[in-house]
Coordinates of C-alpha atoms and ligand atoms in Angstrom, one line a residue:
M1427 CA 47.2 76.2 57.0
A1428 CA 49.6 73.2 59.8
I1429 CA 49.0 69.8 59.8
Q1430 CA 47.1 68.4 62.9
S1431 CA 47.5 65.5 64.5
I1432 CA 44.3 64.5 65.7
S1433 CA 44.0 61.4 68.2
T1434 CA 41.4 59.1 66.9
H1435 CA 40.1 55.3 67.5
S1436 CA 39.1 52.2 65.6
F1437 CA 35.1 51.8 64.6
A1438 CA 34.2 48.8 63.7
G1439 CA 32.7 46.6 60.3
Q1440 CA 35.0 49.2 58.2
R1441 CA 36.0 45.7 56.2
P1442 CA 35.5 46.2 52.6
G1443 CA 32.8 43.8 50.9
T1444 CA 32.9 42.9 47.2
S1445 CA 33.5 46.6 46.0
G1446 CA 34.9 48.6 49.0
L1447 CA 33.4 50.4 51.9
R1448 CA 29.7 50.9 52.2
K1449 CA 27.5 52.0 54.3
K1450 CA 25.2 54.2 55.3
V1451 CA 25.7 57.9 54.4
T1452 CA 24.9 58.9 58.5
V1453 CA 27.6 56.4 59.7
F1454 CA 30.1 58.0 57.0
M1455 CA 28.6 60.8 58.8
Q1456 CA 30.6 59.7 62.3
P1457 CA 32.9 62.2 63.2
N1458 CA 36.5 60.7 61.9
Y1459 CA 34.9 57.6 60.2
L1460 CA 36.1 58.5 56.3
E1461 CA 39.2 60.1 58.0
N1462 CA 40.2 56.9 59.9
F1463 CA 39.7 54.6 56.7
V1464 CA 41.4 56.7 54.7
Q1465 CA 44.0 57.3 57.0
A1466 CA 44.1 53.8 57.3
L1467 CA 44.6 53.2 53.6
F1468 CA 47.4 56.2 53.6
D1469 CA 49.2 54.2 56.2
V1470 CA 49.7 51.0 54.1
L1471 CA 50.0 53.0 50.6
S1472 CA 52.9 54.5 52.5
G1473 CA 54.1 51.6 53.6
I1474 CA 53.9 51.3 57.2
D1475 CA 55.7 48.8 59.1
A1476 CA 55.2 45.8 61.7
E1477 CA 55.8 49.5 65.2
G1478 CA 54.1 51.2 63.3
Q1479 CA 56.3 53.4 61.4
R1480 CA 54.8 54.8 58.3
G1481 CA 56.7 55.0 54.9
T1482 CA 57.9 57.1 52.5
A1483 CA 56.2 55.5 49.9
L1484 CA 53.1 57.9 49.0
Q1485 CA 56.1 60.6 48.9
G1486 CA 55.7 62.6 45.0
Q1487 CA 52.6 60.2 44.1
T1488 CA 49.5 61.4 42.2
L1489 CA 46.6 59.9 43.4
V1490 CA 43.0 60.4 41.3
L1491 CA 40.6 61.1 43.2
G1492 CA 36.7 61.9 42.2
G1493 CA 32.7 60.5 43.4
D1494 CA 29.4 59.7 41.5
G1495 CA 27.6 63.1 43.4
R1496 CA 25.9 61.3 45.6
Y1497 CA 25.1 63.1 48.8
H1498 CA 28.5 63.4 51.0
N1499 CA 30.7 62.9 47.7
R1500 CA 31.3 67.0 48.3
A1501 CA 32.0 67.2 51.5
A1502 CA 34.6 63.9 51.7
V1503 CA 36.5 65.3 48.8
Q1504 CA 37.4 68.1 51.1
T1505 CA 38.2 65.6 53.9
I1506 CA 40.3 63.5 51.6
L1507 CA 42.3 65.8 50.4
K1508 CA 43.7 67.7 53.3
L1509 CA 44.4 63.8 54.7
A1510 CA 46.2 63.7 51.3
A1511 CA 48.0 66.8 52.0
A1512 CA 49.3 65.9 55.0
N1513 CA 49.6 62.7 54.5
G1514 CA 52.8 63.7 52.1
V1515 CA 51.0 62.7 48.5
A1516 CA 52.8 65.0 45.7
K1517 CA 49.4 66.2 43.8
V1518 CA 46.0 65.2 43.7
L1519 CA 43.8 65.0 39.9
L1520 CA 40.6 66.1 40.8
G1521 CA 37.0 65.5 38.8
Q1522 CA 35.6 69.0 38.8
G1523 CA 33.0 69.2 41.3
G1524 CA 33.9 66.0 42.4
I1525 CA 32.5 63.9 40.2
L1526 CA 34.2 60.9 38.4
S1527 CA 32.6 58.0 37.2
T1528 CA 34.2 54.4 37.8
P1529 CA 35.4 54.1 34.7
A1530 CA 36.9 57.6 33.8
V1531 CA 38.4 57.0 37.5
S1532 CA 40.6 53.9 36.0
A1533 CA 41.2 56.1 32.8
V1534 CA 42.6 59.1 34.5
V1535 CA 45.2 56.7 37.0
R1536 CA 46.4 54.5 33.8
R1537 CA 46.3 57.6 31.9
R1538 CA 48.2 59.9 33.6
A1539 CA 50.2 56.7 35.8
A1540 CA 49.1 57.5 39.4
L1541 CA 49.8 55.6 42.0
G1542 CA 46.0 54.8 42.4
G1543 CA 42.9 56.4 42.4
I1544 CA 39.8 57.0 45.7
V1545 CA 36.5 56.1 43.9
L1546 CA 33.4 57.5 46.8
S1547 CA 30.1 55.5 45.7
A1548 CA 27.9 53.6 46.7
S1549 CA 27.7 52.4 42.7
H1550 CA 24.3 51.1 43.1
N1551 CA 22.4 51.4 45.9
P1552 CA 19.9 54.1 46.7
G1553 CA 21.7 57.8 47.7
G1554 CA 20.4 61.1 49.5
A1555 CA 20.9 61.9 53.3
E1556 CA 19.6 58.4 54.4
G1557 CA 20.8 56.4 51.6
D1558 CA 24.4 55.2 51.3
F1559 CA 27.9 56.1 51.0
G1560 CA 30.9 54.3 49.9
I1561 CA 35.0 54.8 49.2
K1562 CA 37.2 52.6 46.8
Y1563 CA 40.8 52.6 46.3
N1564 CA 42.1 52.1 42.7
A1565 CA 45.6 50.4 42.1
N1566 CA 48.0 51.6 40.3
N1567 CA 46.6 49.1 36.6
G1568 CA 43.0 51.2 37.7
G1569 CA 41.3 48.7 38.9
P1570 CA 40.0 47.4 42.2
A1571 CA 42.8 46.9 45.0
N1572 CA 43.3 43.8 45.3
E1573 CA 42.0 42.0 49.5
T1574 CA 45.8 42.2 50.1
L1575 CA 46.0 45.4 50.2
T1576 CA 42.1 45.5 51.3
E1577 CA 42.3 43.4 54.3
A1578 CA 45.9 45.9 54.9
V1579 CA 43.2 48.4 55.1
Y1580 CA 41.1 47.0 56.8
A1581 CA 43.9 45.7 60.0
R1582 CA 45.7 49.4 60.2
T1583 CA 41.8 51.3 60.8
Q1584 CA 42.1 48.5 63.8
V1585 CA 44.6 50.2 65.5
L1586 CA 45.5 53.2 64.8
T1587 CA 44.9 56.6 67.2
E1588 CA 46.5 58.6 65.1
L1589 CA 44.7 60.6 61.9
R1590 CA 47.4 63.3 60.1
M1591 CA 45.1 66.3 58.4
S1592 CA 45.6 69.6 57.0
D1593 CA 43.6 72.6 58.8
A1594 CA 43.5 74.2 55.7
P1595 CA 40.0 75.8 54.3
D1596 CA 37.6 74.0 52.3
I1597 CA 39.3 74.8 48.4
N1598 CA 37.1 75.4 45.5
L1599 CA 36.0 72.2 43.6
N1600 CA 35.1 74.1 40.1
P1601 CA 37.8 76.0 38.3
L1602 CA 40.2 73.6 36.4
G1603 CA 43.6 74.0 37.1
V1604 CA 45.9 73.9 39.8
Q1605 CA 45.6 74.4 43.2
M1606 CA 48.2 74.5 46.1
L1607 CA 47.0 72.7 49.6
E1608 CA 50.2 72.8 51.9
Q1609 CA 52.2 71.4 50.0
M1610 CA 50.3 69.2 47.5
Q1611 CA 49.1 70.2 44.4
V1612 CA 45.3 69.4 43.6
E1613 CA 44.7 70.0 39.6
V1614 CA 40.9 69.8 38.7
I1615 CA 40.6 68.2 35.6
D1616 CA 37.0 68.4 32.7
P1617 CA 35.8 64.4 34.0
V1618 CA 35.2 63.6 30.8
A1619 CA 38.2 63.9 28.9
D1620 CA 40.5 61.5 29.4
Y1621 CA 37.7 59.0 29.4
L1622 CA 37.0 60.0 25.7
E1623 CA 40.2 59.7 24.7
V1624 CA 39.6 56.4 25.5
M1625 CA 36.2 56.0 23.6
R1626 CA 37.6 57.5 20.6
S1627 CA 40.7 54.7 20.8
L1628 CA 38.0 51.9 20.5
F1629 CA 34.4 52.6 18.3
D1630 CA 34.8 54.0 14.8
F1631 CA 33.1 57.3 15.7
D1632 CA 32.1 58.5 12.7
Q1633 CA 30.5 55.3 11.7
L1634 CA 28.1 55.6 15.4
R1635 CA 27.5 59.6 13.7
G1636 CA 26.3 57.8 10.4
L1637 CA 23.8 56.1 12.3
F1638 CA 22.8 58.6 13.9
Q1639 CA 22.2 60.8 10.4
T1640 CA 19.9 57.8 9.2
G1641 CA 17.7 58.5 11.8
F1642 CA 18.4 55.6 14.5
T1643 CA 16.4 57.5 17.8
L1644 CA 18.0 56.0 21.1
R1645 CA 16.8 57.0 24.9
V1646 CA 19.6 56.7 27.6
D1647 CA 18.4 56.7 31.4
A1648 CA 21.5 58.5 33.4
M1649 CA 19.4 58.1 35.8
N1650 CA 19.9 61.2 37.5
A1651 CA 23.9 59.8 38.4
V1652 CA 27.3 60.5 37.3
G1653 CA 26.8 58.9 33.7
G1654 CA 24.6 61.6 32.5
P1655 CA 27.6 64.2 31.8
Y1656 CA 29.6 61.4 30.0
A1657 CA 26.7 60.5 27.8
K1658 CA 25.8 63.5 27.0
A1659 CA 29.5 65.0 26.0
I1660 CA 30.0 61.7 24.0
L1661 CA 26.6 60.9 22.7
E1662 CA 25.0 64.7 21.8
D1663 CA 27.9 67.2 21.9
V1664 CA 30.2 64.2 19.9
L1665 CA 28.3 62.0 18.0
G1666 CA 25.2 63.7 17.1
A1667 CA 22.6 61.6 18.3
P1668 CA 19.5 63.6 19.1
A1669 CA 19.3 66.2 21.5
G1670 CA 18.1 64.8 24.3
S1671 CA 18.4 61.4 23.9
V1672 CA 19.9 60.8 27.4
V1673 CA 17.8 61.4 29.9
N1674 CA 17.6 62.0 34.3
A1675 CA 21.2 63.1 33.2
V1676 CA 22.3 65.7 35.8
P1677 CA 24.0 63.9 38.9
L1678 CA 21.4 64.5 41.9
E1679 CA 22.7 64.0 45.7
D1680 CA 19.8 61.7 45.7
F1681 CA 19.6 61.0 42.3
G1682 CA 16.2 62.6 42.4
G1683 CA 14.8 59.5 44.5
L1684 CA 16.0 57.3 41.8
H1685 CA 17.5 53.7 43.2
P1686 CA 19.8 53.5 40.2
D1687 CA 20.3 50.3 39.5
P1688 CA 20.0 50.0 35.7
N1689 CA 17.9 46.6 35.8
P1690 CA 14.1 46.0 34.7
V1691 CA 12.7 47.1 38.0
N1692 CA 14.2 49.5 39.1
A1693 CA 15.2 51.5 35.4
T1694 CA 11.1 50.9 35.1
D1695 CA 10.3 54.5 33.0
L1696 CA 13.1 53.4 30.1
I1697 CA 11.4 50.1 29.6
D1698 CA 7.8 51.5 30.0
H1699 CA 9.1 53.6 27.2
M1700 CA 11.1 51.1 25.1
S1701 CA 7.8 49.2 25.0
A1702 CA 5.9 51.8 23.7
P1703 CA 4.0 52.2 20.7
N1704 CA 6.7 54.7 19.2
A1705 CA 8.9 53.1 21.1
P1706 CA 13.0 54.2 20.0
D1707 CA 15.3 52.0 18.4
F1708 CA 17.9 51.6 21.7
G1709 CA 17.7 52.3 25.3
A1710 CA 20.1 51.6 28.1
A1711 CA 20.5 52.7 31.5
M1712 CA 23.8 53.4 33.9
D1713 CA 23.8 52.8 37.7
G1714 CA 25.1 55.8 40.0
D1715 CA 28.9 55.8 39.4
A1716 CA 28.6 54.3 35.8
D1717 CA 30.1 51.5 35.6
R1718 CA 27.3 49.5 35.0
N1719 CA 24.9 49.0 32.1
M1720 CA 21.1 47.1 30.9
V1721 CA 20.6 47.2 27.0
V1722 CA 17.4 47.5 26.1
G1723 CA 15.7 47.4 22.4
R1724 CA 12.0 47.5 21.9
N1725 CA 10.5 45.3 23.9
F1726 CA 13.3 43.7 24.6
V1727 CA 15.7 43.1 27.4
V1728 CA 19.0 41.5 27.3
S1729 CA 19.9 39.9 29.8
P1730 CA 23.5 40.5 31.2
S1731 CA 24.6 37.0 30.7
D1732 CA 24.0 37.4 27.2
S1733 CA 25.4 41.1 26.4
L1734 CA 28.5 39.2 27.4
A1735 CA 28.2 36.2 25.3
L1736 CA 27.3 38.4 22.3
M1737 CA 29.9 41.0 22.7
T1738 CA 31.7 37.8 22.5
A1739 CA 31.0 36.6 19.7
H1740 CA 31.0 40.0 17.7
A1741 CA 34.1 41.5 18.7
K1742 CA 35.5 41.5 15.6
L1743 CA 33.0 44.1 14.0
I1744 CA 34.4 46.8 17.0
P1745 CA 37.7 48.6 15.9
G1746 CA 39.4 48.9 19.1
Y1747 CA 38.9 44.7 19.0
R1748 CA 39.3 43.9 15.1
H1749 CA 42.2 42.0 15.9
G1750 CA 40.0 39.4 18.1
L1751 CA 39.7 38.4 21.7
L1752 CA 43.1 36.7 23.6
G1753 CA 40.4 35.4 26.2
V1754 CA 37.2 36.2 28.1
A1755 CA 36.1 36.3 31.9
R1756 CA 33.0 35.8 33.8
S1757 CA 32.2 35.8 37.5
M1758 CA 30.7 32.4 38.6
P1759 CA 26.4 33.1 38.9
T1760 CA 26.8 34.6 35.9
S1761 CA 25.5 32.6 32.8
A1762 CA 27.5 29.6 30.5
A1763 CA 26.5 31.5 27.9
V1764 CA 29.7 33.1 27.5
D1765 CA 31.2 30.0 27.8
R1766 CA 29.1 28.4 24.8
V1767 CA 31.1 31.2 22.0
A1768 CA 34.1 31.0 23.8
K1769 CA 34.6 28.0 23.0
A1770 CA 32.9 27.5 19.8
L1771 CA 35.4 30.8 18.8
G1772 CA 38.1 28.5 20.6
L1773 CA 39.4 31.1 22.9
P1774 CA 39.8 31.1 27.0
C1775 CA 37.3 31.5 29.2
F1776 CA 37.5 32.1 33.4
E1777 CA 35.3 31.8 35.9
T1778 CA 35.9 34.0 38.7
P1779 CA 34.1 34.3 41.6
T1780 CA 31.9 37.8 42.0
G1781 CA 34.0 41.2 41.8
W1782 CA 35.5 43.0 38.9
K1783 CA 38.9 43.3 41.0
F1784 CA 39.5 39.4 40.2
F1785 CA 39.3 40.1 36.6
G1786 CA 42.2 42.5 37.5
N1787 CA 44.8 40.1 37.2
L1788 CA 43.5 38.0 34.1
L1789 CA 43.4 41.7 32.5
D1790 CA 46.4 42.4 33.1
A1791 CA 48.7 39.7 32.7
G1792 CA 46.6 39.5 29.2
Q1793 CA 44.5 36.5 29.5
V1794 CA 41.5 37.7 28.9
T1795 CA 40.1 41.5 26.7
L1796 CA 36.7 40.7 27.8
C1797 CA 35.2 40.3 31.1
G1798 CA 31.2 39.9 32.9
E1799 CA 29.0 39.3 35.8
E1800 CA 25.7 39.3 35.9
S1801 CA 25.0 41.7 37.5
Y1802 CA 24.7 44.1 34.5
G1803 CA 29.0 44.6 34.2
T1804 CA 30.6 44.2 31.3
G1805 CA 33.9 45.8 30.6
S1806 CA 37.8 45.2 28.7
S1807 CA 41.1 45.9 29.0
H1808 CA 40.2 49.1 28.0
V1809 CA 40.6 50.5 31.6
R1810 CA 40.1 47.8 34.8
E1811 CA 36.7 48.9 36.1
K1812 CA 33.0 47.8 34.4
D1813 CA 31.9 50.2 32.0
G1814 CA 28.4 51.1 31.3
L1815 CA 29.3 53.6 28.4
W1816 CA 31.5 51.1 27.0
A1817 CA 28.8 48.8 26.5
I1818 CA 26.0 51.3 25.0
L1819 CA 29.4 51.8 23.0
F1820 CA 29.7 49.0 22.1
W1821 CA 25.8 48.0 22.0
L1822 CA 25.2 50.8 19.0
S1823 CA 28.4 49.5 16.9
L1824 CA 27.2 46.9 17.1
Q1825 CA 23.6 48.1 16.0
A1826 CA 25.4 50.4 13.0
A1827 CA 27.7 47.5 11.9
T1828 CA 25.4 44.9 11.8
G1829 CA 22.2 47.1 10.9
K1830 CA 20.2 44.4 13.2
S1831 CA 17.9 45.3 16.0
V1832 CA 18.5 44.5 19.4
Q1833 CA 16.1 42.1 19.1
T1834 CA 17.7 40.2 16.3
L1835 CA 20.6 40.1 17.1
V1836 CA 20.0 38.3 20.4
Q1837 CA 17.5 35.7 19.2
E1838 CA 20.0 34.9 16.1
H1839 CA 22.4 34.5 18.8
W1840 CA 20.5 32.0 20.6
R1841 CA 19.8 30.1 17.0
I1842 CA 23.9 29.7 17.3
Y1843 CA 24.5 29.1 20.4
G1844 CA 20.8 28.0 22.6
R1845 CA 19.7 30.2 24.7
N1846 CA 21.1 30.0 29.0
Y1847 CA 17.4 31.2 30.5
Y1848 CA 19.0 33.2 33.6
T1849 CA 17.1 34.9 36.4
R1850 CA 18.8 36.1 40.0
H1851 CA 16.4 36.6 43.2
D1852 CA 17.4 38.6 45.5
Y1853 CA 16.2 38.4 49.2
E1854 CA 16.8 41.7 51.0
A1855 CA 17.3 43.0 54.7
I1856 CA 17.8 39.8 55.9
A1857 CA 18.8 39.3 59.4
V1858 CA 22.0 38.2 59.3
D1859 CA 21.8 35.1 61.7
V1860 CA 19.3 33.9 59.5
A1861 CA 21.7 34.5 56.2
N1862 CA 24.2 32.3 57.8
A1863 CA 22.8 30.1 59.4
L1864 CA 21.4 29.4 56.2
M1865 CA 24.3 29.2 54.1
V1866 CA 25.9 27.1 56.8
D1867 CA 23.1 24.4 56.6
L1868 CA 23.6 24.5 52.8
R1869 CA 27.0 23.5 53.2
A1870 CA 26.9 21.2 55.7
S1871 CA 24.1 19.7 53.3
L1872 CA 26.1 19.8 50.0
P1873 CA 27.8 16.3 50.0
G1874 CA 23.8 14.8 50.6
L1875 CA 22.8 16.1 47.6
V1876 CA 25.0 14.8 45.2
G1877 CA 23.2 12.5 43.2
Q1878 CA 20.1 13.2 44.1
R1879 CA 17.0 13.5 41.8
F1880 CA 15.2 16.1 41.0
G1881 CA 12.1 16.3 39.1
Q1882 CA 14.4 15.5 35.8
R1883 CA 17.4 16.6 36.8
T1884 CA 20.2 14.7 39.1
V1885 CA 22.6 16.4 41.1
A1886 CA 25.8 16.2 39.3
A1887 CA 28.0 18.4 41.6
A1888 CA 27.8 20.4 44.3
D1889 CA 29.7 22.8 46.3
D1890 CA 30.8 25.7 47.5
F1891 CA 32.9 28.0 45.1
A1892 CA 36.6 28.2 46.1
Y1893 CA 39.0 30.4 43.7
T1894 CA 42.6 30.0 42.8
D1895 CA 43.5 33.3 40.8
P1896 CA 46.0 31.6 38.3
V1897 CA 48.3 34.8 38.2
D1898 CA 49.6 35.2 41.3
G1899 CA 47.9 31.7 43.0
S1900 CA 45.7 33.5 45.9
I1901 CA 43.2 31.9 47.2
S1902 CA 39.4 33.0 47.5
N1903 CA 37.1 30.0 49.3
H1904 CA 33.0 30.5 50.0
Q1905 CA 32.5 32.3 46.9
G1906 CA 28.8 30.4 46.7
V1907 CA 27.5 27.5 47.0
R1908 CA 26.8 25.8 43.7
L1909 CA 24.4 22.8 42.4
L1910 CA 25.4 21.9 38.8
F1911 CA 22.8 19.6 37.3
D1912 CA 23.4 16.6 35.0
D1913 CA 21.9 18.9 32.0
G1914 CA 24.3 22.1 32.7
A1915 CA 21.6 24.1 35.0
R1916 CA 22.7 25.8 37.7
V1917 CA 21.7 27.0 41.1
I1918 CA 23.5 29.3 43.2
F1919 CA 23.1 31.0 46.3
R1920 CA 25.2 33.2 47.7
L1921 CA 25.9 36.4 50.3
S1922 CA 25.1 39.8 49.1
G1923 CA 28.7 41.6 49.9
T1924 CA 27.5 45.1 48.6
G1925 CA 24.9 46.0 50.8
T1926 CA 24.1 48.0 53.7
E1927 CA 20.8 46.5 55.4
G1928 CA 20.8 43.1 57.2
A1929 CA 22.5 40.7 54.6
T1930 CA 21.0 40.0 50.9
L1931 CA 20.4 37.2 49.9
R1932 CA 21.3 36.0 46.2
L1933 CA 19.2 32.9 44.7
Y1934 CA 20.6 32.9 41.0
L1935 CA 19.3 30.0 38.2
E1936 CA 20.6 29.0 35.2
R1937 CA 19.5 26.4 32.6
Y1938 CA 20.6 25.8 28.7
E1939 CA 17.9 25.0 26.2
A1940 CA 18.9 24.6 22.5
N1941 CA 15.5 24.7 20.6
P1942 CA 14.9 27.6 19.0
A1943 CA 11.4 26.2 19.3
L1944 CA 11.7 27.0 23.6
H1945 CA 13.3 30.3 22.9
A1946 CA 10.3 32.3 23.7
V1947 CA 8.9 31.2 27.0
P1948 CA 8.3 33.9 30.0
V1949 CA 12.4 33.3 32.5
Q1950 CA 10.4 32.8 35.2
T1951 CA 7.8 30.4 34.1
A1952 CA 11.1 28.5 32.2
L1953 CA 12.7 29.2 36.0
A1954 CA 9.9 28.0 37.8
D1955 CA 11.4 24.3 38.7
L1956 CA 15.2 25.4 39.6
A1957 CA 13.5 28.4 42.2
A1958 CA 11.6 25.3 43.6
V1959 CA 14.3 23.2 44.0
A1960 CA 16.1 25.6 45.5
E1961 CA 13.3 26.2 48.2
Q1962 CA 13.3 22.6 48.9
V1963 CA 16.8 22.9 49.8
A1964 CA 16.9 25.7 51.7
G1965 CA 13.9 26.3 52.9
I1966 CA 14.4 30.3 51.9
C1967 CA 10.7 30.8 52.8
A1968 CA 10.2 29.2 56.2
R1969 CA 13.8 30.7 58.0
T1970 CA 12.8 34.3 56.0
G1971 CA 9.4 34.3 55.9
M1972 CA 9.4 36.3 53.0
A1973 CA 6.6 34.3 50.9
A1974 CA 8.7 35.8 47.2
P1975 CA 12.2 37.8 46.5
S1976 CA 11.8 40.7 47.3
V1977 CA 13.2 41.2 44.0
A1978 CA 13.7 39.0 40.8
T1979 CA 15.7 40.6 37.1
Ligands
LIG2776 C1 29.7 45.4 42.6 C2 31.2 44.5 42.2 C3 30.5 44.0 41.3 C4 29.4 42.7 41.8 C5 28.4 43.5 42.2 C6 27.3 42.5 43.1 O1 29.6 46.3 41.6 O2 32.2 45.7 41.5 O3 31.9 42.8 40.5 O4 29.0 41.6 40.7 O5 28.5 44.4 43.0 O6 28.0 42.6 44.3 P1 27.4 41.5 44.9 O7 26.4 40.5 44.8 O8 28.1 41.1 46.5 O9 26.3 42.4 45.7 P2 28.9 47.9 42.1 O10 28.3 48.0 40.6 O11 27.7 47.6 43.3 O12 30.2 48.1 41.9

């Protein structure tokens, strides 16, 4: 075994997006592609100086490593271990088999006081040899690295010329315990254990066991992704949910061909089961790395924005939040349903750009307890990632505490707070220049839109969302074009930062309805007039040649 110095060259396009670096597997499998990114990360973490002299900040440090089990996960783990050993890392805590969900990485980093964690996942993007792969760094708070760090890593990828890597043979990823790789310890850990303890500290496990003893049934679809082992261990083995409640529970390299994105379009099997005559009481799905969740009642899908609002309203029923919340945060395109609850409860409510990383400072500074996003993400201060299984346990606890079904809980919520009708339309794989031109033209048209009337509504404000972090003062510009109407309705345009093919335009539509008699309109019908306004303003069909969105959720 020896540490090698390997010459390399830069690759274009290694700037991390909304959540780390995501590319096709074939891109990641190019010689030195992954190695370059990880070496750049280690250089930055070591405290490299302006002259390119590496620092010593990695020495003696522990990192956490694991991924969602998708194609290339195991090979990437081996590569990263060899780079880590050559770059002075003292210890890596590795999920058994290279497996760790995103929230579990966050939990392990925090519980074991590691320097940070490396997550191998392209999250909700499809897997397999033709699918996507990704890598993300989480800092010592357990949360996604901030933009200062990711920009520094990107800058380093563009200039580095040398990799430092051990030529040791691959290690065995399966036996629990410590192995040595050069001078570095690799401790293979149970992927579920730390995470389970965090869940135990938040929820009343006896109450949940009691719920299942009453004959309560559920179907949790792990979509052949990393959430399976966690859900099976916690729901079935620890809490006594009926065997078979968790389906598609074994992580597969290609997710069994499923698109592990928990929304009604991709989790159709769950939706079918939940609308069948013998449907279980509760349904839920998670994504590739188990940080997203979709909650479904019998014949009733919960919008992620409503889920956040409802969790906020009922948080005191959960032991971990019984003393109340410090505040709440949502990403800008997420509906304002939670704002209404926060106002009623007198809680601070923050609006951040899309990306879980923007919640990190607010959580660390003790300004918020719950966070959520329209993209099927909810979470709390227990880790610094959104957390799919946590959301499932939260909703199960609400049902146990109130004895009410998902549908009843949501409809009662609407009666009290009104309903924020909400949808997101995705236009996928648009030519990048077409998407960019659409956004440029939209931005240019903003001043002229203010005061314009569309049907019964007038544009009260139109802007390109900019965010100043209330904790560190950092500014993030160009986070989405917003048309804000005088009745509270919103039309938002944004380019996704997680796609790997062309550009994805996201159109977010929202309007508020206070009258309970009007709460049962189909969502797309309720928002059809706003979709027409969006088309009129942006000309999406004409520009993209797409008559309808690729996906509407
Ligand atoms: C990531 C981020 C989320 C974001 C989502 C969608 O989720 O962590 O904060 O809301 O992408 O981002 P975009 O609209 O830019 O595609 P995940 O689950 O993919 O890691």
